[in-house]
Coordinates of C-alpha atoms in Angstrom, one line a residue:
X80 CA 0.0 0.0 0.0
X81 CA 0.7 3.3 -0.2
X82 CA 2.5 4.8 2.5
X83 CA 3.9 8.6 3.5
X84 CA 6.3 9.1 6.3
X85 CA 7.0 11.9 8.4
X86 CA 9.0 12.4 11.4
X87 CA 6.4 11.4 13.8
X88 CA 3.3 10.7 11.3
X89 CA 2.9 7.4 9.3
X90 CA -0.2 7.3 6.5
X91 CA -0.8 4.0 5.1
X92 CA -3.3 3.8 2.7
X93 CA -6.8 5.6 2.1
X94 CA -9.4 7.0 5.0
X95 CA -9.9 4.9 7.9
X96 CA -12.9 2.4 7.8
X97 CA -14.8 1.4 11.0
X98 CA -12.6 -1.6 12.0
X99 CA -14.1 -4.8 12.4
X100 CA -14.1 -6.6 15.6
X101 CA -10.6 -7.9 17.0
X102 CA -11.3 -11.4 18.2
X103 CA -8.1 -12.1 20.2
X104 CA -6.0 -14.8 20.4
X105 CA -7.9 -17.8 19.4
X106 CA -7.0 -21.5 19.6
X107 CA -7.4 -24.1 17.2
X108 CA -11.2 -25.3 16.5
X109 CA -12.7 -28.1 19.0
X110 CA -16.1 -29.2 17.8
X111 CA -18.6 -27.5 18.7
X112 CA -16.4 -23.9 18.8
X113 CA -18.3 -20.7 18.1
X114 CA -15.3 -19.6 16.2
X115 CA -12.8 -21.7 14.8
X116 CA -9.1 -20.8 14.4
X117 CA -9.2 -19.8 10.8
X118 CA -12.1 -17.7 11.1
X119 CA -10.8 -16.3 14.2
X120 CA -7.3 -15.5 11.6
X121 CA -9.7 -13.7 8.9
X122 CA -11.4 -11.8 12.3
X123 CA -7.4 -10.7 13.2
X124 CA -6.1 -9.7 10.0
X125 CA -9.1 -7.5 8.8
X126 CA -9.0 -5.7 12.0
X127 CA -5.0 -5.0 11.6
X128 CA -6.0 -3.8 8.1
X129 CA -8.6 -1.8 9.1
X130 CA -6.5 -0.1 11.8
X131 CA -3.7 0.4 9.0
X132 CA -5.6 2.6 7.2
X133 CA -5.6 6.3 7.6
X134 CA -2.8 8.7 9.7
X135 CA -0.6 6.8 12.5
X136 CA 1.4 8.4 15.2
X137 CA 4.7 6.5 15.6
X138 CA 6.6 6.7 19.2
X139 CA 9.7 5.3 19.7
X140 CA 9.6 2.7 23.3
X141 CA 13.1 1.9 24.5
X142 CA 13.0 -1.5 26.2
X143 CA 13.5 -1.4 29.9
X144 CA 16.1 -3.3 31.4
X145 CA 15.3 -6.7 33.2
X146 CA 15.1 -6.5 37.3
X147 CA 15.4 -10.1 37.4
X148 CA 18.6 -10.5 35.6
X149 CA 22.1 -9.7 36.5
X150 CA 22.7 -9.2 33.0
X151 CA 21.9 -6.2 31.5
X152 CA 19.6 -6.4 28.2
X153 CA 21.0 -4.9 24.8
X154 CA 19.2 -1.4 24.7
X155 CA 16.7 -2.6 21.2
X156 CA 13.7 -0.2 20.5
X157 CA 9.8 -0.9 19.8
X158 CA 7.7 1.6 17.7
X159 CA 3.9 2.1 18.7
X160 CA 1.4 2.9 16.2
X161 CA -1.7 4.7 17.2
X162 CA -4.7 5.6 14.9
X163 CA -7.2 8.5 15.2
X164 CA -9.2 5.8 17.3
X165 CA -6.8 5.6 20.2
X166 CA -6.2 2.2 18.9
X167 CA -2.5 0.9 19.0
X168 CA -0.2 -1.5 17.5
X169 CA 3.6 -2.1 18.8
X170 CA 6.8 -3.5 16.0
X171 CA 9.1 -5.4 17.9
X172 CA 12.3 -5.1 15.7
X173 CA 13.5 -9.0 14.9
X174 CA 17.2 -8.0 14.9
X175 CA 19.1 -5.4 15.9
X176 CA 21.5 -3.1 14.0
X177 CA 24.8 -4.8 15.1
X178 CA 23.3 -8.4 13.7
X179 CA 26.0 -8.9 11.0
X180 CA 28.7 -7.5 13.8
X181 CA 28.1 -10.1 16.0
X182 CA 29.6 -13.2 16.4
X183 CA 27.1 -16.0 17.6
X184 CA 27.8 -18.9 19.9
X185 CA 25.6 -21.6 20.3
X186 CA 25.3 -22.8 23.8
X187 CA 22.3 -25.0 23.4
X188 CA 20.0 -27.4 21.7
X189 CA 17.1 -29.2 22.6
X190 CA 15.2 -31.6 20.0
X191 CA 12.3 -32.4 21.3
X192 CA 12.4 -33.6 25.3
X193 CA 16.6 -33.7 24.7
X194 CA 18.6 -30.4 25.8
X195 CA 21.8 -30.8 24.5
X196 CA 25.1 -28.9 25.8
X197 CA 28.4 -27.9 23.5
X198 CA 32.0 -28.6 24.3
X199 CA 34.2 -26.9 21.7
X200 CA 33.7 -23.4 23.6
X201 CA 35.3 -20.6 21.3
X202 CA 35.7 -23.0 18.4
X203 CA 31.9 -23.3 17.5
X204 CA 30.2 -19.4 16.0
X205 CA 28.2 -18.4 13.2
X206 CA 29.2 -15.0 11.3
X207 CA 26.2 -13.9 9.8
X208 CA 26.8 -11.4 6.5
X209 CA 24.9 -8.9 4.8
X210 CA 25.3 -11.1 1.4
X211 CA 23.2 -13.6 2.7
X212 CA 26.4 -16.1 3.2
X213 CA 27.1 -17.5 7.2
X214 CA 30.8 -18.6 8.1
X215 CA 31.9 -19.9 11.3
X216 CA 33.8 -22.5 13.0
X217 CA 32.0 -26.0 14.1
X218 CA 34.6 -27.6 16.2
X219 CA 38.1 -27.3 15.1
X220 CA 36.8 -27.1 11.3
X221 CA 35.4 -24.0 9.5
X222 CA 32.2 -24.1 7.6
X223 CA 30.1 -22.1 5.7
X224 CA 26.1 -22.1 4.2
X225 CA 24.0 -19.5 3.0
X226 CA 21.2 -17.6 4.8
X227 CA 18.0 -16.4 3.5
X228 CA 16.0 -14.2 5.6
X229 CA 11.8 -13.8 5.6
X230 CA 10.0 -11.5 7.9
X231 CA 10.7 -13.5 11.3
X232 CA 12.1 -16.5 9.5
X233 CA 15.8 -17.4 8.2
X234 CA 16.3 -20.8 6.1
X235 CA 20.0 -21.8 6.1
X236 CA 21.0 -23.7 2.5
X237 CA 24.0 -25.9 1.5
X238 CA 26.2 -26.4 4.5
X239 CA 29.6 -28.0 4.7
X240 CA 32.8 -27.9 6.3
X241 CA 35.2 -25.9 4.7
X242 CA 37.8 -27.4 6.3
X243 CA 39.2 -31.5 7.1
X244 CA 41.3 -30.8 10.4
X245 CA 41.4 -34.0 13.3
X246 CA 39.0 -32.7 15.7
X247 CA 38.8 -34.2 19.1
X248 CA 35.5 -36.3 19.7
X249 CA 33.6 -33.6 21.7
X250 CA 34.5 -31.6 18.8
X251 CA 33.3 -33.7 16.4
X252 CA 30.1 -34.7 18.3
X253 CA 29.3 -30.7 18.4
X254 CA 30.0 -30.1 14.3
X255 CA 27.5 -33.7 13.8
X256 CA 25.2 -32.3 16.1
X257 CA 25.0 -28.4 14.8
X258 CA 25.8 -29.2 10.7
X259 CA 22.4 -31.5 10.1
X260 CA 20.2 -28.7 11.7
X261 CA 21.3 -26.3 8.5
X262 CA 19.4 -28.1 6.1
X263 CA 16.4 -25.9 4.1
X264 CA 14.7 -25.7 7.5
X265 CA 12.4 -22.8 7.9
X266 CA 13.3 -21.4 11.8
X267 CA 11.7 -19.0 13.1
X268 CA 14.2 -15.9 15.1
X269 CA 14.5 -13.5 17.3
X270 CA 18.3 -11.9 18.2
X271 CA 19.7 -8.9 19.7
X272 CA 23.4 -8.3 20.6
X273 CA 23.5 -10.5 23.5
X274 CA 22.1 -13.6 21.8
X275 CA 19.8 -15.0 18.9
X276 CA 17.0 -17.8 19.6
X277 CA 16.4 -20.1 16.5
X278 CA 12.9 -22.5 16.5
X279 CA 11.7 -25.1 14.1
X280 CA 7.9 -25.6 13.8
X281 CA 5.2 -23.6 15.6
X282 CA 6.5 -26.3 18.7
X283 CA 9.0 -25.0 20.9
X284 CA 10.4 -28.5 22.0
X285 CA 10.3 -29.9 18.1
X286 CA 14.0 -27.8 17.6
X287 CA 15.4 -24.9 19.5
X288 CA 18.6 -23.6 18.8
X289 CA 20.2 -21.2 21.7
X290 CA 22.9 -18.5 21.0
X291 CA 25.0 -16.1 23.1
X292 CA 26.3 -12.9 21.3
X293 CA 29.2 -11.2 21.6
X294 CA 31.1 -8.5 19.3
X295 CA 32.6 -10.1 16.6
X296 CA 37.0 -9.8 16.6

């Protein structure tokens, strides 16, 4: 659609139309459901393009920092939209600026009901690049794949070592474990500076994929 920016103005579109009732979140469709899931998804996304239409103010939200943790959360911004009705609508960025300057370590995998730890430490990191390529070390070997990213999603294409080096066995365990998980898999994401979450299927035991993040050298 159309869209005109200003510094704190957003119009998308035409006049604003009386917005159809938002229906919430919705779970699947159990017989017997006054509305099912799908209808429940038609409900949601004509009421988000209903409130799309017309003038927008944007403010910017810094995150606040977590009480709870003794680690201090990467500063990463939200912008809320609100419409002439009062109605509003918040855009959590999916990556932050530093993405492709930050080296990511992963720490953790879980397949289903299995967590899984790693034990080559500093030799196991993904480099992610604005070309779309990903190089890194699994192990004591480098490899490389490509990267394609969608919205909230990233599918990872033709990985292989790049490399033939002895590796100890906890090194090789880690490259066997991490290599078959880049395979034209849709995951979904979320990263900031501190760390990246990767997560096959709309099941968060199927395949979750845990990274720390760190400058890269």
């Amino acid at each position: 659609m159309e869209a005109k920016l200003g510094a704190a103005e957003l119009t998308l579109g035409g006049k604003a139309g009386e917005p159809p009732k938002w229906p919430g979140p919705q779970k699947k469709a159990r017989c017997g459901d006054e509305v099912t899931y799908a209808e429940g998804a038609v409900q949601y996304e004509e009421g988000l393009k209903a409130f799309l239409q017309g003038p927008l103010t944007i403010t910017e939200k810094p995150e606040d920092a977590d009480p709870e943790s003794a680690k201090p959360r990467s500063p990463r911004s939200s912008l809320e939209l609100k419409n002439d009705r009062g109605e509003t609508v918040t855009l959590v960025p999916n990556r932050p600026e530093e993405f492709f300057d930050t080296r990511y370590r992963p720490v953790r995998v879980q397949v289903y009901d299995s967590p899984y730890g790693f034990d080559s430490g500093t030799e196991l990191y993904f480099d992610f690049h604005p070309d779309g390529t990903v190089t890194g070390q699994l192990g004591c070997n480098d490899f490389t794949a490509k990267a394609d990213f969608a919205g909230t999603h990233v599918f990872f294409h033709d990985p292989e070592l790049a490399t033939d080096h002895s590796c100890s066995e906890k090194e090789r365990d880690d490259a066997q474990m991490v290599l078959p998980l880049l395979k034209s898999q849709p995951y979904q994401y979320v990263a900031d500076r501190d760390g990246m979450t990767i997560r096959w299927g709309d099941d968060p035991y199927i395949t979750t994929l845990d990274f720390t993040g760190s400058p890269r050298p």
